Short mmCIF file of C-alpha atoms in Angstrom, two decimals:
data_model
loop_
_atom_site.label_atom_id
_atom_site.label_comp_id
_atom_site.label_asym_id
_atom_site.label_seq_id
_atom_site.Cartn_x
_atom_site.Cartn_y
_atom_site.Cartn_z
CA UNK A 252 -30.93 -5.68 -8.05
CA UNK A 253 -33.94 -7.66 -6.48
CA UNK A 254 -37.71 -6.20 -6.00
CA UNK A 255 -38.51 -4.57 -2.75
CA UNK A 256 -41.90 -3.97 -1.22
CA UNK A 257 -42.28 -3.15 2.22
CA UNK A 258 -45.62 -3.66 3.98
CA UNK A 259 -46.02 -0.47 6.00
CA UNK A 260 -43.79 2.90 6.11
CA UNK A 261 -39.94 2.24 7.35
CA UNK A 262 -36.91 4.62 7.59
CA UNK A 263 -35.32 4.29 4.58
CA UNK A 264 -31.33 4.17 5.20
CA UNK A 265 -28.75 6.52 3.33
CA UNK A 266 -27.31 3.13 1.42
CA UNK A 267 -30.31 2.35 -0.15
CA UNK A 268 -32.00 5.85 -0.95
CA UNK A 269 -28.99 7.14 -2.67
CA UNK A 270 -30.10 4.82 -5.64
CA UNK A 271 -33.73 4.44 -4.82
CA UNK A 272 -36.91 6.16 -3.33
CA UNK A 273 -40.07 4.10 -2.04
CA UNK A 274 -43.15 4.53 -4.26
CA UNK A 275 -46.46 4.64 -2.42
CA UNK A 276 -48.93 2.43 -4.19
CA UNK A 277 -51.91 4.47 -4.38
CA UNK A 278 -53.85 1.35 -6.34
CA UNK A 279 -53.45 -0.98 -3.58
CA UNK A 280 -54.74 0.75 -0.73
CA UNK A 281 -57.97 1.62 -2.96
CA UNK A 282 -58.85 -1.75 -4.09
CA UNK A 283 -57.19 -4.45 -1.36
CA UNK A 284 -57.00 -1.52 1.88
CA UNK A 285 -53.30 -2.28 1.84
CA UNK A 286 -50.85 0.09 2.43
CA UNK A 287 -47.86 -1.12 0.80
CA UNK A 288 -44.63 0.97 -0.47
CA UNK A 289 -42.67 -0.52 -3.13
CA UNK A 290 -39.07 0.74 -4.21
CA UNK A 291 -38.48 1.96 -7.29
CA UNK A 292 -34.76 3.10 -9.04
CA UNK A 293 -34.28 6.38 -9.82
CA UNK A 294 -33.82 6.32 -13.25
CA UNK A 295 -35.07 6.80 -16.59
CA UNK A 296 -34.73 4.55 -19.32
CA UNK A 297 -34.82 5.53 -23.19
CA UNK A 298 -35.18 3.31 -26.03
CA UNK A 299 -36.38 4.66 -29.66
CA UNK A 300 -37.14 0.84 -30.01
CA UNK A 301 -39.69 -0.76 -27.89
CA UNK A 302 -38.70 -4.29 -27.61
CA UNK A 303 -35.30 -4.29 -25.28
CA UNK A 304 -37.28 -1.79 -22.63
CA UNK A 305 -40.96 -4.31 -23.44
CA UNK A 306 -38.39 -7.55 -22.49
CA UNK A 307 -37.26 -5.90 -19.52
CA UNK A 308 -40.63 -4.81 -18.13
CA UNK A 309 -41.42 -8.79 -18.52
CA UNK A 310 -38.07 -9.19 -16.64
CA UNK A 311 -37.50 -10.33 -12.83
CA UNK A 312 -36.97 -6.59 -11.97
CA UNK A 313 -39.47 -5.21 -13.64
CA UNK A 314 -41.01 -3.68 -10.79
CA UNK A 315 -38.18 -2.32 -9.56
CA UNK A 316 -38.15 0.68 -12.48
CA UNK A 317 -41.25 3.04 -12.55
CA UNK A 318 -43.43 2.73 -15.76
CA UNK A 319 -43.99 6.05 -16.07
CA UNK A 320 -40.31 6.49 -16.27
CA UNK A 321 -40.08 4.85 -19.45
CA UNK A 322 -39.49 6.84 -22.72
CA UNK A 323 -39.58 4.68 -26.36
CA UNK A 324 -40.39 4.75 -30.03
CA UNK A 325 -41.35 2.57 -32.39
CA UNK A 326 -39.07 3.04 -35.50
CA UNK A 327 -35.62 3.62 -33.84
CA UNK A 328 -32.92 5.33 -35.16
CA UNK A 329 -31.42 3.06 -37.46
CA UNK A 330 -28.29 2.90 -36.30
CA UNK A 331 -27.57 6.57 -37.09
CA UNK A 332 -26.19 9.10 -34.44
CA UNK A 333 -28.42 12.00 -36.02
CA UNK A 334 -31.38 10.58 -35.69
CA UNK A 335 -31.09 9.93 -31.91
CA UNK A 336 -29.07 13.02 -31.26
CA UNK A 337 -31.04 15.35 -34.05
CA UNK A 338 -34.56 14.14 -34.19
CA UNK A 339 -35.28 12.08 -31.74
CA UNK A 340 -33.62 14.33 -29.06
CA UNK A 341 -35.87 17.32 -30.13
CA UNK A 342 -38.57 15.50 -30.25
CA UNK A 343 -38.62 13.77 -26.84
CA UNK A 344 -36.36 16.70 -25.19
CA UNK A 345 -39.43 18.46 -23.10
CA UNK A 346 -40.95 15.14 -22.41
CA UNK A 347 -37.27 13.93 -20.79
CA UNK A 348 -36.59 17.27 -18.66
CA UNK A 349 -39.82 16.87 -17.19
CA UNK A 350 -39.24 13.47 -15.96
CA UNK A 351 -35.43 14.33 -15.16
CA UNK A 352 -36.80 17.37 -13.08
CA UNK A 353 -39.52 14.88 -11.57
CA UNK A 354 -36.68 12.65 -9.98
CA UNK A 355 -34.58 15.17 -9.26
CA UNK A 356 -37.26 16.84 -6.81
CA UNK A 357 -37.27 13.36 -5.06
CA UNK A 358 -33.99 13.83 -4.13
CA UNK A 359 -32.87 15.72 -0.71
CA UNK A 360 -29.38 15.88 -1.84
CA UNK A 361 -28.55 15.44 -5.66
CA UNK A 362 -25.21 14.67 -6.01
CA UNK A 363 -24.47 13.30 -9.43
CA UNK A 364 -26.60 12.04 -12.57
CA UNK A 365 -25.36 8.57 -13.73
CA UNK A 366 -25.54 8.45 -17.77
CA UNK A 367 -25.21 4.79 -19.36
CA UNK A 368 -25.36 4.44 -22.96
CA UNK A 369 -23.72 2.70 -25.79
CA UNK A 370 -21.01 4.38 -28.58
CA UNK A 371 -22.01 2.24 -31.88
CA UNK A 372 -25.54 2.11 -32.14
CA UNK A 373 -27.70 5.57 -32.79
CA UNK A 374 -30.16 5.38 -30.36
CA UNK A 375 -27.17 5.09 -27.65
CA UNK A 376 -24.63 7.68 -29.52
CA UNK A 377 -27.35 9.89 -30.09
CA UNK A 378 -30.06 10.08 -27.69
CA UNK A 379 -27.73 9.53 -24.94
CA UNK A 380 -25.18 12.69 -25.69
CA UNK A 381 -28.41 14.71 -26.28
CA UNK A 382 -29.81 13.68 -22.92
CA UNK A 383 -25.91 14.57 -21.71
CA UNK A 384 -26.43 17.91 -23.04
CA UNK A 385 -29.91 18.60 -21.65
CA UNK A 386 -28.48 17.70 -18.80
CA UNK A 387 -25.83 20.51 -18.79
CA UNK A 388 -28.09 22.75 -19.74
CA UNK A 389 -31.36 22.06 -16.84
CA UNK A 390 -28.53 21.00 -14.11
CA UNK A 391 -25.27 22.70 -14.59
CA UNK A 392 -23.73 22.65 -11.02
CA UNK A 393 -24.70 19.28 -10.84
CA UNK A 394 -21.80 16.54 -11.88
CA UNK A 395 -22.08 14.41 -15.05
CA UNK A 396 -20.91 11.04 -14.78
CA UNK A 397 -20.63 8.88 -18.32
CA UNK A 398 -20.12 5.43 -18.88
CA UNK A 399 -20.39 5.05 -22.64
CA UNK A 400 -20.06 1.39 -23.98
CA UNK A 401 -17.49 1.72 -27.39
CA UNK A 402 -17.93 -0.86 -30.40
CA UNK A 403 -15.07 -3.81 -30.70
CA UNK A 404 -13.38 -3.98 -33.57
CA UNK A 405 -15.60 -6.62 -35.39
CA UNK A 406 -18.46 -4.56 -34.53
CA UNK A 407 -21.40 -5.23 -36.86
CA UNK A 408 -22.70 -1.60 -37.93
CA UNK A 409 -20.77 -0.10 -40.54
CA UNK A 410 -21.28 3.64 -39.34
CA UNK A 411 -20.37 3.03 -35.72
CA UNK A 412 -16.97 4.92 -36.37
CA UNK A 413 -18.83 8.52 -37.24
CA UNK A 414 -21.41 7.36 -34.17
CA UNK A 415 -18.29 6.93 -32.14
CA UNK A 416 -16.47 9.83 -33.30
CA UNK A 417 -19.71 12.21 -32.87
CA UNK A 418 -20.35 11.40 -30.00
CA UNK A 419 -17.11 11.29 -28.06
CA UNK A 420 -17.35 14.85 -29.08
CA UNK A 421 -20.28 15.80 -27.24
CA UNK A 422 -19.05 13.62 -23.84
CA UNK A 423 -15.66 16.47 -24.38
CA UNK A 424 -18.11 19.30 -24.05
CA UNK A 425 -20.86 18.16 -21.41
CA UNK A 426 -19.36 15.40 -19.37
CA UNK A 427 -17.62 16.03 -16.07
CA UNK A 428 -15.72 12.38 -16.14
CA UNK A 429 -16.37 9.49 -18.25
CA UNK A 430 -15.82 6.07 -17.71
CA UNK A 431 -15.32 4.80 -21.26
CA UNK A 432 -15.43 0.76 -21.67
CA UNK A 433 -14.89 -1.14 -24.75
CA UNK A 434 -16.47 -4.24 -25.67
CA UNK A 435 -13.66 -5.71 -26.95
CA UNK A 436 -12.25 -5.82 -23.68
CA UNK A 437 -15.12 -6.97 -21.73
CA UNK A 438 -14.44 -10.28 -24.88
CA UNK A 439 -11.20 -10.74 -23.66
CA UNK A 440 -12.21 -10.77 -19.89
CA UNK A 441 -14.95 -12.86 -20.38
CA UNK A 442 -12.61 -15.24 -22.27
CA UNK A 443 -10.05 -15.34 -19.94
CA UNK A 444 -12.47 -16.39 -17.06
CA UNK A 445 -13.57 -18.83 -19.01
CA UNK A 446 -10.35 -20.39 -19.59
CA UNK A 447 -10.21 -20.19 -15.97
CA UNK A 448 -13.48 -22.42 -15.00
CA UNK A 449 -13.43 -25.73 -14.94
CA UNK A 450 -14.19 -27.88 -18.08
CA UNK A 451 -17.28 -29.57 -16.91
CA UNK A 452 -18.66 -25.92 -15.90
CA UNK A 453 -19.79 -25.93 -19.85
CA UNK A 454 -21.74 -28.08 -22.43
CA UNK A 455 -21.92 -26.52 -25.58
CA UNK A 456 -24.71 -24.71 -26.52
CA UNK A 457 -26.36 -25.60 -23.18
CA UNK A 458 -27.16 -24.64 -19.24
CA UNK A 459 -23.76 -26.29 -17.80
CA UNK A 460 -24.39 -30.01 -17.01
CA UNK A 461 -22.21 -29.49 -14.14
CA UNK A 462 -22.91 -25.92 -11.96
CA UNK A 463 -21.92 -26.66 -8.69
CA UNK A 464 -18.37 -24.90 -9.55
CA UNK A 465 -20.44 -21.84 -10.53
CA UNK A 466 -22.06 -19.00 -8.98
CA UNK A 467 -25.06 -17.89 -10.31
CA UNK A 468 -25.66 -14.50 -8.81
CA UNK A 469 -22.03 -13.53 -10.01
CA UNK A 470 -20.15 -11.18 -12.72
CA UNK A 471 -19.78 -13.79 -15.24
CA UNK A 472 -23.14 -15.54 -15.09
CA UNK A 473 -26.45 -13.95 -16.59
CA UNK A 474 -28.84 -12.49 -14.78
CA UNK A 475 -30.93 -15.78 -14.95
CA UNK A 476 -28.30 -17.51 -13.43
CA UNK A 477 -27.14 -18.71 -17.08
CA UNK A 478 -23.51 -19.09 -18.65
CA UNK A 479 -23.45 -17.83 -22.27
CA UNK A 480 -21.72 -20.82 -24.55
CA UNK A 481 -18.24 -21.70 -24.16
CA UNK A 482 -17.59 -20.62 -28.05
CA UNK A 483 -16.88 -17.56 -30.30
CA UNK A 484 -20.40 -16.26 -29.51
CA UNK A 485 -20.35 -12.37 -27.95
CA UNK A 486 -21.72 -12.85 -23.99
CA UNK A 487 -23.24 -9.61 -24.13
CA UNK A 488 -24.59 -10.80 -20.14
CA UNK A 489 -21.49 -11.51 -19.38
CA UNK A 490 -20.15 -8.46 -20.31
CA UNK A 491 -23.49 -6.19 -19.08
CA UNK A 492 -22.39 -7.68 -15.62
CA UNK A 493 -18.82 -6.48 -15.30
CA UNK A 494 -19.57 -3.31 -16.10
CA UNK A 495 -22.92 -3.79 -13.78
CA UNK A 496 -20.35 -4.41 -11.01
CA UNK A 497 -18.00 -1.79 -11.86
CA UNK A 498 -20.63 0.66 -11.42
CA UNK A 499 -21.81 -0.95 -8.11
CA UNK A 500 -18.11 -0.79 -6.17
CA UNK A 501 -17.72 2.84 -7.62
CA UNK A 502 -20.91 3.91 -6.09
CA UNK A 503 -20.57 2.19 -2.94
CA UNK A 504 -18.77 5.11 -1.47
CA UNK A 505 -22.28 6.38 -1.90
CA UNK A 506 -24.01 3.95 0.06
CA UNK A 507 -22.15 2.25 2.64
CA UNK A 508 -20.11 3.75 5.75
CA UNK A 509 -16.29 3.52 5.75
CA UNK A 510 -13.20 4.57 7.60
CA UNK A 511 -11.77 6.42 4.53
CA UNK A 512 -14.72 7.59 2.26
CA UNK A 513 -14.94 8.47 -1.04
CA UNK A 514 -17.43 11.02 -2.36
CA UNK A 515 -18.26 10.86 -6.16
CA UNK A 516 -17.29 14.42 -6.81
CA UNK A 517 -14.06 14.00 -5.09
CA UNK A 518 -12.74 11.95 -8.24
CA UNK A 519 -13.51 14.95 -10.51
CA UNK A 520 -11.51 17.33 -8.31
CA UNK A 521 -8.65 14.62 -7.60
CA UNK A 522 -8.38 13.06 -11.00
CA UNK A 523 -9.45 15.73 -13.92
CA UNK A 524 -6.76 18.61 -13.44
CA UNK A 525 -8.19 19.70 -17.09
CA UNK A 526 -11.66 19.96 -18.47
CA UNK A 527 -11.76 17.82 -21.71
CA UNK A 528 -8.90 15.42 -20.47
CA UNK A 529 -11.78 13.47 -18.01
CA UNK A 530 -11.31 9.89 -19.72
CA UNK A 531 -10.45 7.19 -17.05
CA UNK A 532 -9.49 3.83 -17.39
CA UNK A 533 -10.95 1.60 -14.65
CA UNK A 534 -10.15 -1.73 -13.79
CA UNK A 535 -12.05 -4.19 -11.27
CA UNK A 536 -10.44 -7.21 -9.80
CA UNK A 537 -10.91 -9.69 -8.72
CA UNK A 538 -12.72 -10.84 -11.82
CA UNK A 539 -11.58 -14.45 -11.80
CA UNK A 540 -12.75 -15.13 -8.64
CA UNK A 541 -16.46 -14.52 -8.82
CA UNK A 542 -17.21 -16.73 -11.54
CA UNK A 543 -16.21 -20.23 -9.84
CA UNK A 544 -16.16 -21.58 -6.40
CA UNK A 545 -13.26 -23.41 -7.25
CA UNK A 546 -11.44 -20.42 -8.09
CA UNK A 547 -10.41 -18.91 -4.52
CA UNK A 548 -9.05 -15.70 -3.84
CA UNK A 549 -5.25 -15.96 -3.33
CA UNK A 550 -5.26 -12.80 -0.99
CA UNK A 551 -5.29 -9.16 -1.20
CA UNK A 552 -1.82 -8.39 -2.46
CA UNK A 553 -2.98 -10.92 -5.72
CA UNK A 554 -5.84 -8.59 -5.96
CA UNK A 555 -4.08 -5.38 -6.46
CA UNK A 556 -2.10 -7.24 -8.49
CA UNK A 557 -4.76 -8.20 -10.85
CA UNK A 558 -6.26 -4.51 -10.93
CA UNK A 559 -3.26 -3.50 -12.25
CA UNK A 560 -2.62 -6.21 -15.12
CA UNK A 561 -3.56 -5.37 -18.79
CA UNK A 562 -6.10 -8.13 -18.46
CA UNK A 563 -8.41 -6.45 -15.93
CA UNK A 564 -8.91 -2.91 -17.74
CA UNK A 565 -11.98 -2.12 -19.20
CA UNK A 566 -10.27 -0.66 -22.28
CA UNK A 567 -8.16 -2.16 -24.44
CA UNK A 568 -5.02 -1.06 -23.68
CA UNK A 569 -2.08 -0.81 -20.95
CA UNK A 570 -1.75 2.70 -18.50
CA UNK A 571 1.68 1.47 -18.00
CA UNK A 572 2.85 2.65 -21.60
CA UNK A 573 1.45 6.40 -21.23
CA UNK A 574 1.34 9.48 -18.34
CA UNK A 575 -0.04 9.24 -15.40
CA UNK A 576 -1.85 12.19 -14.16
CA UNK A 577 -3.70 10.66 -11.13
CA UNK A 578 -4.92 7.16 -10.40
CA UNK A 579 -7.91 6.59 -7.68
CA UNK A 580 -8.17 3.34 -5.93
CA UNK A 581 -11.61 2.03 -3.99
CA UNK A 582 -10.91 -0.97 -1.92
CA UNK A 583 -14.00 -2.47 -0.70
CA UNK A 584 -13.78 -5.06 2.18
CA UNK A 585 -11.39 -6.38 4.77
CA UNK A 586 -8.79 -4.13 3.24
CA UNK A 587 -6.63 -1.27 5.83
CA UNK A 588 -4.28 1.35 4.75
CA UNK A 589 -1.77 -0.62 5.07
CA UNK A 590 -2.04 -2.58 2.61
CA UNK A 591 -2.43 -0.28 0.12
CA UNK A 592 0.87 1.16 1.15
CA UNK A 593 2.13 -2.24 0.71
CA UNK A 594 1.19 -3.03 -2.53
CA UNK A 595 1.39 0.21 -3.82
CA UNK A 596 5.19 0.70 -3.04
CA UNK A 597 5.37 -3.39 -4.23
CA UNK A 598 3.81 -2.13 -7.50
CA UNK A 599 4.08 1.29 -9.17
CA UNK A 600 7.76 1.80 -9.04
CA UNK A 601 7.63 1.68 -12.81
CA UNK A 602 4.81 3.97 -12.82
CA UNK A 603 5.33 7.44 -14.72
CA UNK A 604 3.30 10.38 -13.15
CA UNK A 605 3.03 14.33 -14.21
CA UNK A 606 6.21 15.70 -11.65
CA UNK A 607 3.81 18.20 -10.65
CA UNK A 608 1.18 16.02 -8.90
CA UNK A 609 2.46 15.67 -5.70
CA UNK A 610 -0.93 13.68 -3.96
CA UNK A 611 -1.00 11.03 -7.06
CA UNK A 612 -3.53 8.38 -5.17
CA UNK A 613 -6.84 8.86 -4.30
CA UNK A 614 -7.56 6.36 -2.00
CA UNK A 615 -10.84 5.23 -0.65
CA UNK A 616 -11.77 2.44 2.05
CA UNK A 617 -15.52 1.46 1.82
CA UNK A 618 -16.18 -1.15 5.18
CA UNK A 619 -18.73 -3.31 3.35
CA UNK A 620 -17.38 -6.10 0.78
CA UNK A 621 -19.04 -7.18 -2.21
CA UNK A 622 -21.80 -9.91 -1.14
CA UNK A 623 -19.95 -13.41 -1.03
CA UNK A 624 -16.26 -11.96 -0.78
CA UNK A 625 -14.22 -10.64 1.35
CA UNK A 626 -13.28 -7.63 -0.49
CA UNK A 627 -12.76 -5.88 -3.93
CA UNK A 628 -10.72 -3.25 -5.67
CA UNK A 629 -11.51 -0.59 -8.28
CA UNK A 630 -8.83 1.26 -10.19
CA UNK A 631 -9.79 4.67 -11.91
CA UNK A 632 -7.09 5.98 -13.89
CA UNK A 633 -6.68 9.45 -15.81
CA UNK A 634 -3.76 8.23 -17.88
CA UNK A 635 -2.27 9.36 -21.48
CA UNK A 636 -2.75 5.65 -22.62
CA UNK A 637 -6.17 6.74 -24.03
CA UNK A 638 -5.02 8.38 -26.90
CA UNK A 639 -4.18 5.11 -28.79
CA UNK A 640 -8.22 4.65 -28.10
CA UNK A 641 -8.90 7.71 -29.79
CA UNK A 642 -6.28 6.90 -32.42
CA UNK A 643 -8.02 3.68 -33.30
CA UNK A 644 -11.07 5.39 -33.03
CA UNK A 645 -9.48 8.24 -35.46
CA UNK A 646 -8.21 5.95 -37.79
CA UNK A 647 -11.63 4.15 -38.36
CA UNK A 648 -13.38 7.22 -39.03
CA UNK A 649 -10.94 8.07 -41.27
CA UNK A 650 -11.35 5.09 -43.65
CA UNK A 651 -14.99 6.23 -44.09
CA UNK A 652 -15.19 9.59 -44.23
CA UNK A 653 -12.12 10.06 -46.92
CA UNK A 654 -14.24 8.03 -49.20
CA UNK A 655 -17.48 10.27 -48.44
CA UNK A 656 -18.85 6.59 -47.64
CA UNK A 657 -22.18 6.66 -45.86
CA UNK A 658 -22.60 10.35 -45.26
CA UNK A 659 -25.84 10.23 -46.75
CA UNK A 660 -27.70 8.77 -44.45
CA UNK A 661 -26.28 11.53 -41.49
CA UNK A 662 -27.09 14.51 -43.63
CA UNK A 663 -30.49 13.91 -44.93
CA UNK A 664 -31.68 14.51 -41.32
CA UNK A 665 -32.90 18.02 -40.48
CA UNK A 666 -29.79 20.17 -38.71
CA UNK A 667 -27.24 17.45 -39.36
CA UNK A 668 -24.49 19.68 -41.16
CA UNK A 669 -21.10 18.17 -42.69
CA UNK A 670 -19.64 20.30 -40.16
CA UNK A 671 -20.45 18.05 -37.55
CA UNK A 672 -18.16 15.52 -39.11
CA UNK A 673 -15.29 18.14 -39.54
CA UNK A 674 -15.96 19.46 -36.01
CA UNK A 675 -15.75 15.97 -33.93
CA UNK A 676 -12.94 15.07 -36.13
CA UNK A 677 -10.97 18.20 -34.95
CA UNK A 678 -11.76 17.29 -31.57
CA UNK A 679 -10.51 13.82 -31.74
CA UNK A 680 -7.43 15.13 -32.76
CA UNK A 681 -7.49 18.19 -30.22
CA UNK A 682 -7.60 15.35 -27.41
CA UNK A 683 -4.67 13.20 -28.59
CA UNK A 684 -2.91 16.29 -29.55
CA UNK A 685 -3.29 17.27 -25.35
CA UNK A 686 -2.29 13.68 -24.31
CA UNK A 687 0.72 13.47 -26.44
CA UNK A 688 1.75 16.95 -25.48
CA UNK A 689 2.02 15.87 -21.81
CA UNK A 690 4.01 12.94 -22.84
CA UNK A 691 6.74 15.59 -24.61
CA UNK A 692 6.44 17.65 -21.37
CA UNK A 693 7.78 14.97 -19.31
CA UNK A 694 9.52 12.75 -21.82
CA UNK A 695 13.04 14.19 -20.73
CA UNK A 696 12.28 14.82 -17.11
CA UNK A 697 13.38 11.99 -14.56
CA UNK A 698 10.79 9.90 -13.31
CA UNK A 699 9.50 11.40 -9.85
CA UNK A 700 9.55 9.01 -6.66
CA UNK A 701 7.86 9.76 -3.35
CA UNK A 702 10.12 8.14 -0.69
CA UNK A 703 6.44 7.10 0.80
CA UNK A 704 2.53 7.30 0.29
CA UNK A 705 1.03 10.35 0.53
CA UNK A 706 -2.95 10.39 1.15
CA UNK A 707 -5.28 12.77 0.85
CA UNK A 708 -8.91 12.69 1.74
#
């Protein structure tokens, strides 16, 4: 994202006003007698602590978000789900319908709110399922899209697994589809692209003596054009930009033409055939590729190749193992039909889907590539493989709550109840209980081949 000011009034094309409005500058014209009309996103951004949203507005793209859009605190939550979700939410709930109802009026056509938050922390966990379930409750025809952001498994908060647990139970109630990413697989990407890069790209602990193998407007380097050191260190950049351009190649069905488009609600319909099974496992290739110069793209067959390797998921795990009950595919580029049929039939003989889903691919075509390449390919995935997520996720709730450990600090805020705990853990288990009941359904029944690809739009 770059800052945008136009000098006088210009039609504003579908691409860019699905993601942005122009602002008119009233200040400008009143003190300088310049008409100017700068863009601004349309968003909101939430932070019970000041300092990450005070950084940003001293950013490069600080212009691009609207000040007045801006909701923070001083104290945070503390790392504690029901303080985001309990007190903070009711405290800052009228003040954040008003501002979602002020963008929303901005909008001729509003398709789909856009909720990014993280799974660990409590300002993320909490304040971002309560904003989820204001949401549902001012907008309910209107889709809910989630991307939450799940601790790794050396994650540094000690009471990230009831966060995590507590709020994956309020993204099974009020989300329409959720996106769920793990930062313990955005490590292992980011390690295996460094692996990748040449030796001289790094010097430890410093700007690389040697950049001219690296692209510095790319997924692996930081938006200041910086690598992160070539060491044990977390490259929390690193990782904000592949899920950054995740986000971007799933929306550009959005904002750019193509011969086989893609609206966002479609992948609700197509890929959630029931209402609390709307986890998908994404994957975004190629990854490799867009760190180093010297790293070329072998062609589009290694691509879909890539998208469909362990390596290149977003979660830590492997779709191959569990169910499939649909799989969407966005191809972005100089990509045809064809060769999705290609590497589809090349690929997924293996692959075990639901016998009843006859149309298992959504397939989208999107004309314009990624900037620099000649194309890209995003995998979306509603497959049974995420209940060893939720077991993990299960399991380290488990260690704390059978001890009592911790649950305190939850239940000394106003309208936390111990049910809360009992209630998310029953829905943990209610989900992996569903995926694990579709893997009995079809355990015996012989694996269901299409003698060709079947599209549908």
């Amino acid at each position: 994202m770059r800052k945008q000011s136009l000098m006088c009034a210009s039609t504003t094309e579908d691409s860019f006003g699905s993601f942005f409005h122009f602002d008119d500058t009233e200040h400008l014209r009143k003190w300088h007698g310049i008409h100017r009309i700068s863009c601004k996103a349309r968003a909101i951004l939430i932070d019970m602590e000041e300092g990450v949203i005070s950084q940003l507005l001293r950013g490069p793209i600080r212009d691009v978000f609207d000040s007045r859009q801006l909701i923070t605190d001083v104290s945070g939550s503390g790392n504690n789900w029901a303080v985001g979700h309990k007190e903070y939410g009711l405290k800052y709930k009228e003040n954040i319908n008003n501002l979602l109802r002020k963008e929303a009026e901005k909008c001729d056509f509003l398709q789909c709110f856009f909720i990014l938050h993280s799974m660990g922390g409590g300002t993320g966990s909490g304040m971002g399922t309560s904003v989820l379930s204001n949401l549902s409750e001012e907008f309910p025809s209107v889709q809910r899209f989630v991307v939450p952001v799940y601790p790794s498994r050396e994650d540094d908060v000690v009471i990230s697994p009831y966060n995590a647990a507590l709020a994956t139970h309020q993204l099974s109630r009020f989300a329409d589809c959720v996106l769920p990413v793990e930062n313990q697989a955005l490590i292992n990407i980011c390690n295996q692209v460094s692996k990748a890069l040449p030796r001289n790209a790094y010097s430890t602990g410093q700007t690389p003596t040697n950049i001219s193998h690296l692209k510095q407007e790319s997924v692996f380097t930081s938006s200041l054009g910086v690598l992160a050191k070539h060491c044990k260190e977390k490259p929390f950049d690193q990782m904000n930009n592949i899920v950054a351009n995740l986000l971007l190649n799933v929306t550009s069905f959005s904002r750019f033409p193509g011969s086989l488009n893609m609206d966002l609600n479609e992948l609700v319909v197509n890929l959630v055939p029931y209402p609390q099974l709307h986890f998908l496992v994404s994957s975004f290739a190629p990854i490799n590729a867009l760190a180093s110069g010297e790293i070329l793209l072998r062609g589009i067959d290694n691509m879909f190749t890539e998208a469909f390797s362990p390596y290149h998921y977003l979660l830590e795990t492997n779709p191959k193992s569990g169910l499939y009950l649909a799989c969407a595919l966005m191809l972005r580029g100089q990509g045809q039909i064809y060769d999705i049929r290609r590497n589809l039939n090349r690929l997924t003989h293996g692959f075990n889907f639901v016998p009843w889903n006859m149309d298992r691919w959504k397939i989208g075509l999107c004309a314009i590539p990624p900037i620099g390449h000649p194309y890209s390919l995003v995998t979306l995935t509603n497959n049974t493989c995420f209940q060893q997520n939720l077991l993990r996720m299960k399991s380290r709730f488990l260690k704390l709550y059978k001890c009592k450990a911790h649950l305190h600090h939850f239940l000394k805020v106003d309208g936390m109840e111990s049910e809360d705990f009992e209630t998310s853990l029953s829905c943990l288990s209610t989900l992996i209980e569903d995926y694990q009941s579709l893997d009995k359904s079809t355990a015996n029944a012989a694996l269901f081949t299409q003698p060709r690809l079947k599209l549908f739009v």
